[in-house]
Short mmCIF file of C-alpha atoms in Angstrom, two decimals:
data_model
loop_
_atom_site.label_atom_id
_atom_site.label_comp_id
_atom_site.label_asym_id
_atom_site.label_seq_id
_atom_site.Cartn_x
_atom_site.Cartn_y
_atom_site.Cartn_z
CA MET G 1 2.40 -38.22 -16.21
CA GLY G 2 2.53 -35.62 -18.98
CA SER G 3 -0.27 -33.58 -20.55
CA ARG G 4 -1.03 -32.21 -24.00
CA PRO G 5 0.26 -28.62 -24.47
CA ALA G 6 -3.08 -26.85 -23.95
CA LEU G 7 -3.86 -28.88 -20.83
CA ALA G 8 -0.34 -28.34 -19.48
CA LEU G 9 -0.93 -24.61 -19.93
CA LEU G 10 -4.02 -24.85 -17.71
CA ASP G 11 -2.07 -26.86 -15.11
CA ILE G 12 0.50 -24.07 -14.87
CA LEU G 13 -2.19 -21.40 -14.54
CA ARG G 14 -3.91 -23.24 -11.71
CA GLY G 15 -0.59 -23.64 -9.92
CA GLU G 16 0.01 -19.89 -10.16
CA GLY G 17 -3.35 -19.14 -8.52
CA VAL G 18 -5.19 -18.15 -11.71
CA ASP G 19 -8.94 -18.86 -11.40
CA ARG G 20 -10.25 -16.73 -14.29
CA VAL G 21 -9.13 -16.03 -17.84
CA PHE G 22 -9.86 -12.60 -19.29
CA GLY G 23 -10.09 -12.43 -23.05
CA ASN G 24 -12.03 -12.38 -26.29
CA PRO G 25 -12.40 -15.66 -28.22
CA GLY G 26 -10.54 -15.87 -31.52
CA THR G 27 -9.62 -18.50 -34.07
CA THR G 28 -5.96 -18.70 -33.07
CA GLU G 29 -6.96 -19.44 -29.46
CA LEU G 30 -9.45 -22.25 -30.26
CA PRO G 31 -7.25 -25.06 -28.84
CA PHE G 32 -6.93 -23.12 -25.59
CA LEU G 33 -10.70 -22.48 -25.49
CA ALA G 34 -11.36 -26.15 -26.14
CA ALA G 35 -9.11 -27.05 -23.21
CA LEU G 36 -11.04 -24.60 -21.04
CA SER G 37 -14.32 -26.26 -21.98
CA GLU G 38 -12.87 -29.56 -20.92
CA ALA G 39 -11.55 -28.47 -17.62
CA GLU G 40 -8.82 -6.32 -25.96
CA ASP G 41 -8.78 -3.18 -24.11
CA ALA G 42 -11.76 -3.83 -21.87
CA VAL G 43 -10.56 -7.36 -21.01
CA VAL G 44 -7.06 -6.13 -20.09
CA SER G 45 -8.62 -3.46 -17.86
CA MET G 46 -10.83 -6.09 -16.21
CA ALA G 47 -7.77 -8.25 -15.55
CA ASP G 48 -6.01 -5.15 -14.15
CA GLY G 49 -8.84 -4.53 -11.68
CA TYR G 50 -9.04 -8.23 -10.80
CA ALA G 51 -5.31 -8.51 -10.13
CA ARG G 52 -5.39 -5.48 -7.86
CA GLY G 53 -8.39 -6.81 -5.96
CA THR G 54 -7.05 -10.33 -5.45
CA GLY G 55 -3.38 -9.44 -5.02
CA ARG G 56 -2.52 -12.18 -7.54
CA PRO G 57 -1.37 -12.00 -11.16
CA ALA G 58 -4.20 -12.21 -13.68
CA PHE G 59 -4.11 -14.07 -16.99
CA VAL G 60 -5.24 -12.50 -20.29
CA SER G 61 -5.81 -14.16 -23.66
CA LEU G 62 -5.72 -11.81 -26.67
CA HIS G 63 -6.49 -12.60 -30.30
CA ILE G 64 -3.39 -12.38 -32.49
CA ALA G 65 -1.99 -9.01 -33.74
CA ALA G 66 -5.30 -7.14 -33.99
CA GLY G 67 -6.48 -8.18 -30.52
CA LEU G 68 -3.08 -7.33 -29.08
CA ALA G 69 -3.22 -3.89 -30.71
CA ASN G 70 -6.62 -3.31 -29.12
CA GLY G 71 -5.22 -4.33 -25.75
CA LEU G 72 -2.09 -2.18 -25.89
CA ILE G 73 -3.73 0.73 -24.02
CA GLY G 74 -4.51 -1.63 -21.15
CA LEU G 75 -0.98 -3.03 -21.21
CA LEU G 76 0.56 0.45 -21.10
CA ASN G 77 -1.68 1.33 -18.15
CA ALA G 78 -0.78 -1.91 -16.37
CA ARG G 79 2.93 -1.31 -16.88
CA ARG G 80 2.78 2.22 -15.46
CA SER G 81 0.59 1.04 -12.59
CA ARG G 82 2.77 -2.06 -12.11
CA THR G 83 -0.14 -4.47 -12.23
CA PRO G 84 0.95 -8.13 -12.48
CA LEU G 85 -0.51 -9.64 -15.67
CA VAL G 86 0.52 -12.57 -17.85
CA VAL G 87 -0.78 -11.98 -21.37
CA MET G 88 -0.91 -14.62 -24.10
CA ALA G 89 -1.71 -13.94 -27.75
CA GLY G 90 -2.31 -16.73 -30.21
CA GLN G 91 -0.09 -16.49 -33.27
CA GLN G 92 -1.19 -17.82 -36.66
CA ASP G 93 -0.50 -21.47 -37.55
CA ARG G 94 3.24 -21.73 -38.30
CA ARG G 95 2.59 -23.98 -41.32
CA HIS G 96 1.37 -20.98 -43.34
CA LEU G 97 2.85 -18.06 -41.38
CA LEU G 98 5.30 -17.29 -44.18
CA GLN G 99 2.34 -16.64 -46.49
CA ASP G 100 1.20 -13.66 -44.38
CA PRO G 101 -2.17 -15.11 -43.33
CA MET G 102 -4.97 -12.86 -42.13
CA LEU G 103 -4.39 -11.09 -38.79
CA SER G 104 -0.80 -12.32 -38.49
CA GLY G 105 1.97 -9.93 -37.54
CA ASP G 106 4.99 -9.35 -35.34
CA VAL G 107 3.13 -9.75 -32.06
CA VAL G 108 6.31 -9.87 -29.98
CA GLY G 109 7.60 -6.64 -31.53
CA LEU G 110 4.19 -5.02 -31.05
CA ALA G 111 3.98 -5.99 -27.36
CA ALA G 112 7.60 -5.36 -26.33
CA PRO G 113 7.39 -1.60 -25.51
CA ALA G 114 4.31 -2.12 -23.33
CA VAL G 115 5.43 -5.04 -21.15
CA GLU G 116 8.19 -6.08 -18.77
CA ALA G 117 9.29 -9.11 -20.81
CA THR G 118 8.30 -11.15 -23.87
CA TYR G 119 8.48 -14.87 -24.75
CA ASP G 120 8.14 -16.17 -28.31
CA VAL G 121 7.26 -19.83 -27.73
CA GLN G 122 8.14 -22.04 -30.72
CA HIS G 123 8.22 -25.53 -29.19
CA ALA G 124 5.53 -27.28 -27.17
CA HIS G 125 8.03 -28.58 -24.66
CA ASP G 126 9.11 -24.97 -23.93
CA LEU G 127 5.59 -23.74 -23.09
CA PRO G 128 5.44 -24.77 -19.40
CA LEU G 129 8.88 -23.34 -18.62
CA ALA G 130 8.09 -20.11 -20.48
CA LEU G 131 4.89 -19.72 -18.46
CA ARG G 132 6.70 -20.30 -15.18
CA ARG G 133 9.27 -17.70 -16.22
CA ALA G 134 6.55 -15.23 -17.25
CA PHE G 135 4.85 -15.26 -13.85
CA ALA G 136 8.11 -14.45 -12.05
CA PRO G 137 8.80 -10.95 -13.53
CA ALA G 138 5.06 -10.21 -13.54
CA VAL G 139 5.10 -10.13 -9.72
CA ARG G 140 8.73 -9.26 -8.94
CA PRO G 141 9.39 -5.51 -8.41
CA PRO G 142 8.82 -3.43 -10.45
CA ALA G 143 6.07 -5.89 -11.54
CA GLY G 144 3.86 -5.47 -14.58
CA PRO G 145 2.54 -7.29 -17.64
CA VAL G 146 4.53 -10.06 -19.35
CA PHE G 147 3.70 -11.29 -22.86
CA LEU G 148 3.82 -14.71 -24.55
CA SER G 149 3.26 -15.47 -28.24
CA VAL G 150 1.92 -19.01 -28.74
CA PRO G 151 1.19 -20.33 -32.28
CA THR G 152 -2.18 -22.03 -32.57
CA ASP G 153 -0.77 -25.28 -34.00
CA LEU G 154 1.64 -25.61 -31.07
CA LEU G 155 -1.27 -26.11 -28.66
CA VAL G 156 -2.54 -29.16 -30.57
CA GLU G 157 0.78 -30.92 -31.13
CA ASP G 158 0.58 -34.66 -30.56
CA THR G 159 3.05 -34.64 -27.72
CA GLU G 160 2.94 -34.94 -23.97
CA ILE G 161 4.91 -32.54 -21.81
CA GLU G 162 5.60 -32.16 -18.13
CA ALA G 163 4.64 -29.03 -16.21
CA PRO G 164 7.57 -28.10 -13.93
CA ALA G 165 6.70 -27.69 -10.27
CA ARG G 166 6.29 -24.16 -8.98
CA THR G 167 9.09 -22.85 -6.76
CA PRO G 168 7.79 -20.31 -4.23
CA ALA G 169 9.92 -17.16 -4.06
CA PRO G 170 11.34 -16.27 -0.64
CA ALA G 171 9.59 -13.42 1.14
CA PRO G 172 11.60 -10.20 0.74
CA GLY G 173 12.93 -8.68 3.94
CA PRO G 174 13.59 -5.19 5.33
CA ALA G 175 16.10 -2.90 3.67
CA PRO G 176 19.65 -2.61 5.00
CA GLY G 177 20.67 0.84 6.25
CA LEU G 178 17.48 1.74 8.13
CA GLU G 179 19.54 3.05 11.05
CA ARG G 180 20.89 5.82 8.80
CA ALA G 181 17.37 6.66 7.66
CA ALA G 182 16.16 6.81 11.28
CA LEU G 183 19.06 9.15 12.14
CA LEU G 184 18.18 11.58 9.33
CA LEU G 185 14.43 11.55 10.00
CA GLY G 186 14.85 11.56 13.77
CA ASP G 187 17.10 14.64 13.71
CA ALA G 188 14.82 16.53 11.32
CA ALA G 189 12.99 19.59 12.64
CA ARG G 190 10.27 19.41 9.97
CA PRO G 191 10.03 15.87 8.52
CA ALA G 192 7.51 14.82 5.88
CA ILE G 193 6.66 11.65 3.96
CA VAL G 194 5.59 11.06 0.37
CA ALA G 195 3.48 7.87 0.22
CA GLY G 196 4.00 6.16 -3.13
CA ASP G 197 1.89 3.48 -4.75
CA GLY G 198 4.33 0.82 -3.65
CA VAL G 199 2.83 1.26 -0.17
CA GLY G 200 -0.62 0.28 -1.40
CA ARG G 201 0.60 -2.48 -3.69
CA GLU G 202 2.64 -4.12 -0.95
CA ASP G 203 0.00 -3.79 1.77
CA ALA G 204 2.28 -1.52 3.79
CA LEU G 205 -0.30 1.12 4.72
CA GLY G 206 -0.38 0.19 8.41
CA ALA G 207 3.40 0.18 8.62
CA LEU G 208 3.57 3.66 7.06
CA VAL G 209 1.03 4.96 9.58
CA ARG G 210 3.26 3.77 12.42
CA THR G 211 6.32 5.37 10.82
CA ALA G 212 4.55 8.70 10.33
CA GLU G 213 3.21 8.71 13.89
CA ALA G 214 6.64 7.81 15.32
CA CYS G 215 8.13 11.08 14.05
CA GLY G 216 4.97 13.17 13.58
CA ALA G 217 5.54 13.63 9.84
CA PRO G 218 2.74 14.90 7.57
CA VAL G 219 2.11 12.48 4.68
CA HIS G 220 1.40 13.46 1.08
CA HIS G 221 0.15 10.98 -1.50
CA GLN G 222 2.33 10.87 -4.61
CA PRO G 223 0.90 12.79 -7.61
CA MET G 224 -2.11 11.03 -9.19
CA ALA G 225 -1.69 8.08 -6.83
CA ASP G 226 -3.12 4.77 -8.05
CA CYS G 227 -3.78 3.39 -4.57
CA LEU G 228 -4.85 4.39 -1.11
CA ASN G 229 -1.36 4.65 0.41
CA PHE G 230 -2.29 6.46 3.64
CA PRO G 231 -5.67 6.83 5.40
CA THR G 232 -7.34 10.06 4.29
CA THR G 233 -9.04 10.11 7.72
CA HIS G 234 -5.71 10.40 9.57
CA PRO G 235 -4.71 13.80 11.02
CA LEU G 236 -1.29 13.52 9.32
CA HIS G 237 -2.81 13.12 5.85
CA ALA G 238 -1.77 16.22 3.89
CA GLY G 239 -3.44 15.40 0.56
CA MET G 240 -2.02 14.53 -2.83
CA LEU G 241 0.95 16.32 -4.33
CA PRO G 242 -0.03 18.18 -7.52
CA PRO G 243 1.28 16.59 -10.75
CA ARG G 244 3.65 19.45 -11.67
CA HIS G 245 7.24 19.95 -10.54
CA ASP G 246 6.77 23.61 -9.60
CA ALA G 247 3.74 22.75 -7.44
CA ILE G 248 5.56 19.82 -5.79
CA ARG G 249 8.44 22.13 -4.87
CA THR G 250 6.00 24.56 -3.26
CA ALA G 251 4.15 21.83 -1.36
CA LEU G 252 7.38 20.33 0.06
CA ALA G 253 9.08 23.68 0.75
CA PRO G 254 8.12 23.78 4.47
CA TYR G 255 9.97 20.52 5.23
CA ASP G 256 13.70 19.98 5.79
CA THR G 257 13.69 16.16 5.41
CA VAL G 258 11.46 14.00 3.22
CA LEU G 259 11.03 10.21 3.23
CA ILE G 260 9.86 9.03 -0.22
CA ALA G 261 8.42 5.53 0.20
CA GLY G 262 7.57 3.43 -2.84
CA ALA G 263 6.95 6.36 -5.19
CA TYR G 264 7.37 5.78 -8.92
CA ALA G 265 9.08 9.04 -9.98
CA PHE G 266 6.67 11.99 -9.58
CA THR G 267 4.80 11.53 -12.90
CA PRO G 268 4.30 15.22 -13.84
CA HIS G 269 1.27 15.93 -16.01
CA HIS G 270 2.87 18.69 -18.05
CA TYR G 271 6.23 20.42 -18.07
CA THR G 272 7.24 23.17 -15.66
CA PRO G 273 10.85 24.35 -15.26
CA GLY G 274 13.05 23.02 -12.50
CA PRO G 275 13.24 19.83 -10.44
CA ALA G 276 10.50 18.45 -8.20
CA LEU G 277 12.79 18.67 -5.15
CA SER G 278 14.74 21.85 -4.50
CA PRO G 279 18.43 21.55 -3.47
CA GLY G 280 19.29 21.55 0.21
CA ARG G 281 16.53 19.21 1.32
CA THR G 282 17.49 15.88 2.90
CA VAL G 283 15.91 13.01 0.99
CA VAL G 284 15.52 9.42 2.19
CA GLN G 285 14.25 7.08 -0.53
CA LEU G 286 12.88 3.60 0.17
CA ASP G 287 11.74 1.25 -2.61
CA SER G 288 11.48 -2.46 -3.35
CA ASP G 289 12.74 -1.79 -6.90
CA PRO G 290 16.49 -0.99 -6.89
CA ASP G 291 16.19 0.85 -10.22
CA GLU G 292 14.05 3.54 -8.61
CA ILE G 293 16.74 4.71 -6.17
CA GLY G 294 18.09 8.04 -7.43
CA ARG G 295 16.36 7.53 -10.78
CA ASN G 296 14.65 10.94 -11.00
CA PHE G 297 16.03 12.85 -8.03
CA PRO G 298 19.13 12.52 -5.83
CA ALA G 299 18.72 10.89 -2.42
CA ASP G 300 20.94 11.36 0.62
CA THR G 301 20.34 7.73 1.44
CA GLY G 302 18.71 5.07 -0.71
CA LEU G 303 17.19 1.92 0.76
CA VAL G 304 16.11 -1.22 -1.13
CA GLY G 305 13.79 -3.71 0.54
CA ALA G 306 10.21 -4.78 1.01
CA LEU G 307 8.21 -1.79 2.17
CA ALA G 308 6.10 -3.30 4.96
CA PRO G 309 8.93 -4.87 7.02
CA SER G 310 11.21 -1.90 6.28
CA LEU G 311 8.66 0.62 7.52
CA HIS G 312 7.82 -1.51 10.56
CA ARG G 313 11.52 -1.53 11.50
CA LEU G 314 11.91 2.19 10.77
CA ALA G 315 8.98 3.00 13.07
CA VAL G 316 10.67 1.13 15.93
CA LEU G 317 13.97 2.94 15.35
CA LEU G 318 12.25 6.34 15.20
CA ARG G 319 10.47 5.80 18.52
CA ASP G 320 13.90 5.52 20.11
CA ARG G 321 15.07 8.78 18.51
CA VAL G 322 12.03 11.07 18.57
CA PRO G 323 10.57 11.91 22.01
CA ASP G 324 6.94 10.83 22.29
CA HIS G 325 5.78 14.32 23.29
CA THR G 326 7.49 15.81 20.21
CA ALA G 327 5.83 13.36 17.82
CA LYS G 328 2.40 13.86 19.40
CA ALA G 329 2.70 17.64 19.29
CA ARG G 330 3.53 17.47 15.58
CA VAL G 331 0.53 15.20 14.95
CA LEU G 332 -1.73 17.61 16.82
CA ARG G 333 -0.51 20.67 14.87
CA ALA G 334 -0.76 18.87 11.54
CA GLY G 335 -4.25 17.61 12.41
CA GLU G 336 -5.49 21.11 13.20
CA ARG G 337 -4.06 22.49 9.95
CA HIS G 338 -5.38 19.68 7.78
CA SER G 339 -8.78 19.72 9.47
CA ALA G 340 -9.14 23.42 8.69
CA GLU G 341 -8.23 22.78 5.04
CA ARG G 342 -10.78 19.97 4.80
CA ASP G 343 -13.46 22.13 6.42
CA ARG G 344 -12.90 24.84 3.80
CA ALA G 345 -13.23 22.31 0.99
CA GLU G 346 -16.36 20.86 2.63
CA SER G 347 -17.98 24.27 2.90
CA ALA G 348 -17.20 25.13 -0.73
CA ALA G 349 -18.72 21.84 -1.90
CA ARG G 350 -21.90 22.19 0.18
CA ALA G 351 -22.38 25.74 -1.03
CA ALA G 352 -22.35 24.44 -4.60
CA TYR G 353 -25.26 21.99 -4.05
CA SER G 354 -28.06 22.50 -6.56
CA ARG G 355 -30.23 20.72 -9.06
CA ALA G 356 -28.71 19.36 -12.26
CA PRO G 357 -26.55 20.29 -14.03
CA LEU G 358 -24.30 20.07 -10.97
CA ALA G 359 -21.21 22.02 -10.09
CA PRO G 360 -18.16 19.66 -10.13
CA TRP G 361 -17.45 20.38 -6.44
CA ALA G 362 -20.98 19.32 -5.50
CA ALA G 363 -20.82 16.14 -7.58
CA ALA G 364 -17.49 15.11 -6.00
CA HIS G 365 -18.81 15.85 -2.51
CA ALA G 366 -22.03 13.88 -3.10
CA VAL G 367 -20.08 10.81 -4.24
CA ALA G 368 -17.60 11.05 -1.37
CA ARG G 369 -20.27 11.45 1.32
CA GLY G 370 -22.53 8.79 -0.15
CA LEU G 371 -19.91 6.04 -0.25
CA PRO G 372 -20.96 2.97 1.76
CA PRO G 373 -18.58 1.71 4.43
CA ASP G 374 -15.85 -0.47 2.95
CA ALA G 375 -16.48 0.81 -0.59
CA VAL G 376 -13.93 0.62 -3.39
CA VAL G 377 -13.65 3.75 -5.56
CA VAL G 378 -12.42 3.07 -9.10
CA GLU G 379 -11.66 6.52 -10.49
CA GLU G 380 -11.15 7.63 -14.08
CA ALA G 381 -12.87 10.99 -13.80
CA VAL G 382 -9.70 13.07 -14.30
CA THR G 383 -10.81 16.66 -13.47
CA VAL G 384 -13.65 15.72 -11.07
CA GLY G 385 -11.36 13.01 -9.74
CA LEU G 386 -8.94 15.67 -8.46
CA LEU G 387 -11.80 17.12 -6.40
CA LEU G 388 -12.97 13.69 -5.29
CA ARG G 389 -9.51 12.89 -3.91
CA ARG G 390 -9.81 15.90 -1.59
CA MET G 391 -13.23 14.80 -0.33
CA VAL G 392 -13.04 11.02 0.21
CA ARG G 393 -12.64 9.64 3.71
CA LEU G 394 -11.09 6.20 3.26
CA ASP G 395 -8.92 4.11 5.54
CA ARG G 396 -9.08 0.49 4.33
CA PRO G 397 -6.34 -0.71 1.93
CA GLY G 398 -7.58 -0.99 -1.63
CA GLY G 399 -10.24 1.66 -1.12
CA TYR G 400 -9.12 3.83 -4.06
CA THR G 401 -8.00 2.63 -7.49
CA HIS G 402 -6.74 4.72 -10.41
CA THR G 403 -4.25 4.24 -13.24
CA VAL G 404 -1.41 6.66 -13.69
CA GLY G 405 -0.91 5.17 -17.16
CA GLY G 406 -3.40 7.66 -18.59
CA GLY G 407 -4.77 5.43 -21.38
CA LEU G 408 -8.47 6.32 -21.49
CA GLY G 409 -11.16 3.64 -21.28
CA TRP G 410 -9.66 1.77 -18.32
CA GLY G 411 -12.23 2.60 -15.64
CA ILE G 412 -15.30 0.59 -16.70
CA GLY G 413 -13.39 -2.65 -17.18
CA ALA G 414 -11.29 -2.14 -14.05
CA ALA G 415 -14.44 -1.67 -11.96
CA VAL G 416 -15.90 -4.92 -13.30
CA GLY G 417 -12.64 -6.69 -12.45
CA ARG G 418 -12.68 -5.30 -8.89
CA ALA G 419 -16.26 -6.48 -8.39
CA LEU G 420 -15.31 -9.97 -9.55
CA ALA G 421 -12.27 -9.98 -7.27
CA GLU G 422 -14.06 -8.88 -4.11
CA PRO G 423 -17.69 -10.01 -4.20
CA GLY G 424 -19.73 -8.35 -1.47
CA ARG G 425 -17.58 -5.21 -1.35
CA PRO G 426 -19.35 -2.18 -2.91
CA VAL G 427 -17.64 -0.85 -6.05
CA VAL G 428 -18.30 2.73 -7.19
CA ALA G 429 -16.71 3.77 -10.50
CA ALA G 430 -16.31 7.55 -10.85
CA LEU G 431 -15.85 8.14 -14.58
CA GLY G 432 -15.46 11.06 -16.95
CA ASP G 433 -17.64 11.17 -20.03
CA GLY G 434 -14.63 11.32 -22.36
CA SER G 435 -12.95 8.41 -20.54
CA SER G 436 -16.13 6.35 -20.66
CA MET G 437 -16.43 6.70 -24.42
CA PHE G 438 -13.16 4.76 -24.85
CA GLY G 439 -14.33 1.77 -22.78
CA LEU G 440 -18.08 1.47 -23.29
CA GLN G 441 -17.84 -2.19 -24.31
CA GLY G 442 -17.01 -2.94 -20.68
CA LEU G 443 -20.69 -2.30 -19.88
CA TRP G 444 -21.55 -5.42 -21.90
CA SER G 445 -19.25 -7.46 -19.65
CA ALA G 446 -20.75 -5.83 -16.55
CA ALA G 447 -24.24 -6.87 -17.66
CA ARG G 448 -23.09 -10.32 -18.76
CA GLN G 449 -21.30 -10.99 -15.46
CA GLY G 450 -24.01 -9.35 -13.34
CA ALA G 451 -21.29 -7.25 -11.69
CA PRO G 452 -22.96 -5.05 -9.03
CA VAL G 453 -20.99 -1.90 -9.91
CA LEU G 454 -22.35 1.64 -9.63
CA PHE G 455 -20.99 3.51 -12.67
CA VAL G 456 -21.13 7.28 -12.05
CA VAL G 457 -20.45 9.18 -15.28
CA MET G 458 -19.51 12.83 -14.75
CA SER G 459 -20.79 14.37 -17.97
CA ASN G 460 -19.39 17.86 -18.64
CA GLY G 461 -19.52 17.47 -22.42
CA ALA G 462 -15.81 18.03 -22.94
CA TYR G 463 -12.30 16.67 -22.56
CA ARG G 464 -11.98 19.09 -19.68
CA THR G 465 -8.50 18.10 -18.56
CA VAL G 466 -7.16 18.83 -22.07
CA GLN G 467 -8.89 22.21 -22.04
CA ASP G 468 -7.46 23.01 -18.59
CA THR G 469 -3.93 22.10 -19.68
CA TYR G 470 -4.38 24.10 -22.88
CA GLU G 471 -5.31 27.16 -20.84
CA ALA G 472 -2.47 26.57 -18.34
CA MET G 473 0.01 26.54 -21.25
CA GLY G 474 -1.26 29.88 -22.54
CA GLY G 475 -3.76 28.66 -25.16
CA LYS G 476 -6.46 31.10 -26.22
CA GLY G 477 -10.13 30.26 -26.58
CA VAL G 478 -11.42 26.68 -26.56
CA CYS G 479 -8.93 23.97 -27.47
CA PRO G 480 -9.98 22.52 -30.85
CA GLY G 481 -11.51 19.04 -30.83
CA THR G 482 -12.23 18.92 -27.09
CA ASP G 483 -15.95 19.78 -27.09
CA LEU G 484 -18.03 16.57 -26.89
CA GLY G 485 -21.43 18.23 -26.73
CA PRO G 486 -24.43 16.76 -24.88
CA LEU G 487 -24.27 12.98 -24.34
CA ASP G 488 -27.01 10.76 -22.93
CA PHE G 489 -25.32 7.88 -21.13
CA THR G 490 -28.65 6.41 -20.02
CA GLN G 491 -29.24 5.43 -23.66
CA VAL G 492 -25.76 3.97 -23.92
CA ALA G 493 -26.35 1.86 -20.80
CA ALA G 494 -29.68 0.59 -22.12
CA PHE G 495 -28.02 -0.54 -25.36
CA PHE G 496 -25.67 -2.81 -23.38
CA GLY G 497 -28.41 -4.06 -21.03
CA VAL G 498 -27.45 -1.97 -17.99
CA ASP G 499 -30.08 -0.09 -15.97
CA ALA G 500 -29.49 3.66 -15.75
CA VAL G 501 -30.79 6.82 -14.08
CA ARG G 502 -29.96 10.51 -14.37
CA ALA G 503 -28.97 12.34 -11.17
CA GLU G 504 -31.47 15.18 -10.57
CA SER G 505 -29.53 16.91 -7.81
CA ALA G 506 -26.49 16.51 -5.58
CA THR G 507 -28.71 15.07 -2.86
CA HIS G 508 -30.16 12.56 -5.33
CA LEU G 509 -26.65 11.56 -6.42
CA ARG G 510 -25.58 11.06 -2.83
CA GLU G 511 -28.58 8.79 -2.20
CA LEU G 512 -27.80 6.72 -5.29
CA VAL G 513 -24.18 6.26 -4.21
CA SER G 514 -25.22 5.30 -0.68
CA GLY G 515 -27.22 2.42 -2.16
CA ALA G 516 -24.25 0.91 -4.01
CA GLY G 517 -23.83 -1.81 -1.41
CA LYS G 518 -27.36 -3.11 -2.07
CA LEU G 519 -26.92 -3.56 -5.83
CA THR G 520 -27.34 -7.02 -7.32
CA ALA G 521 -26.62 -5.89 -10.89
CA PRO G 522 -24.81 -2.96 -12.53
CA LEU G 523 -26.38 0.50 -12.47
CA LEU G 524 -25.20 3.58 -14.38
CA VAL G 525 -25.79 7.11 -13.07
CA ASP G 526 -25.56 9.91 -15.64
CA VAL G 527 -24.48 13.13 -13.86
CA PRO G 528 -24.87 16.28 -15.99
CA LEU G 529 -22.26 18.85 -14.93
CA ARG G 530 -22.01 22.57 -15.51
CA PRO G 531 -19.36 23.57 -18.04
#
């Protein structure tokens, strides 16, 4: 039996595993909201965090052209981070659309650059099929947001429509050509691996560990990684590659063969001359997205397939090619080298402990050492985040979340979404003060939802990453417009109904972070930093 358009929409969403709708109510979405009762950047960021935490696509409802414009930052972040979202915006009633009614606009044209695909639905009977089609590219590699425009009058048409049954997609298998990859890596004298965000997205972390151990290859996270793609506690973990081509070349110079697994380009932060990979190095590239193979650097062999089964198979092949004593000796040497590097960073951070305002090293160390077991770190701290990445000791998939998209204001909403997705798992959001200012409205949602998130705002009174880049590019003095001055985030939190406290020392900050798992409501920690 058929359903009215709005109810059919809900039937499709349930069938796709959607159990929450993220959005702001608006007049053009009233028929959809009415159906919900019967059955803009912050909301997109919340959906982003929720999708990552659940492993399912999230659904977002935005309010016409203005709401879509507000949500574009979140959509750009989701596209770069390859987060599966299906986003619907209500279009004005078609019966007066030609008269340019308030808030109307070319929503499809506005959304197109920020999403994987768009659907302009003009007939009620097309809505179910368009929704089914939208969910497919949202989850299929490369994955990302997909947009639908749905006029408000379409949802109340006096017609009954059938929702087509969902057809499960077959599970992707291992890549062809793994024997060639095993030959190149197995014959290498100094192999290395770059762990891309595809590893984290596809739950292939364990398989990558086995591959690395099978040949004794040190593993670097891709620059500004969005996920935990390799355990930072493992002796083969060599840290994150810096987000500059010259620095990547230096970091990979000691190796003769590099496996790049699931890495989306190398996302440099600012320009430096030359390629990320110097000529003469053997490159094996594995990705589930065929468009990534050879896209930004040449590969000696390119492999397309699901990462987890491909890496499982590659580990087996490597064990037959690399003697066990050779692999173990490499692991031991790498572990000694990486342990010494971590000890130096640990000593530098402890030496910086003091009362507030804190040194950035001390703040990063206090957060990292205070994290409860099984915690999720949602990081949008930019400069302090680079230090935090060197200090965290995480080994469970999903333990670190970031967006390489770079659109500020993502972190607060994403942390709320993660808390909703994984109730009972501690969520600690490490945020910059400049980043937080773009997404403060997310604190209202945190309070409203009772999300037990610990928001840690690193307050250095500046857009520090812009100042650092300005200096690196030869700028003189302080970069204009980057000085925020003193900000009191405890007052901001109180305005939105969130409890807050100011960290008095690094030890105090560490204690606050260690209590994140006991929270029953959101708490904001204002951390004054030294310039």
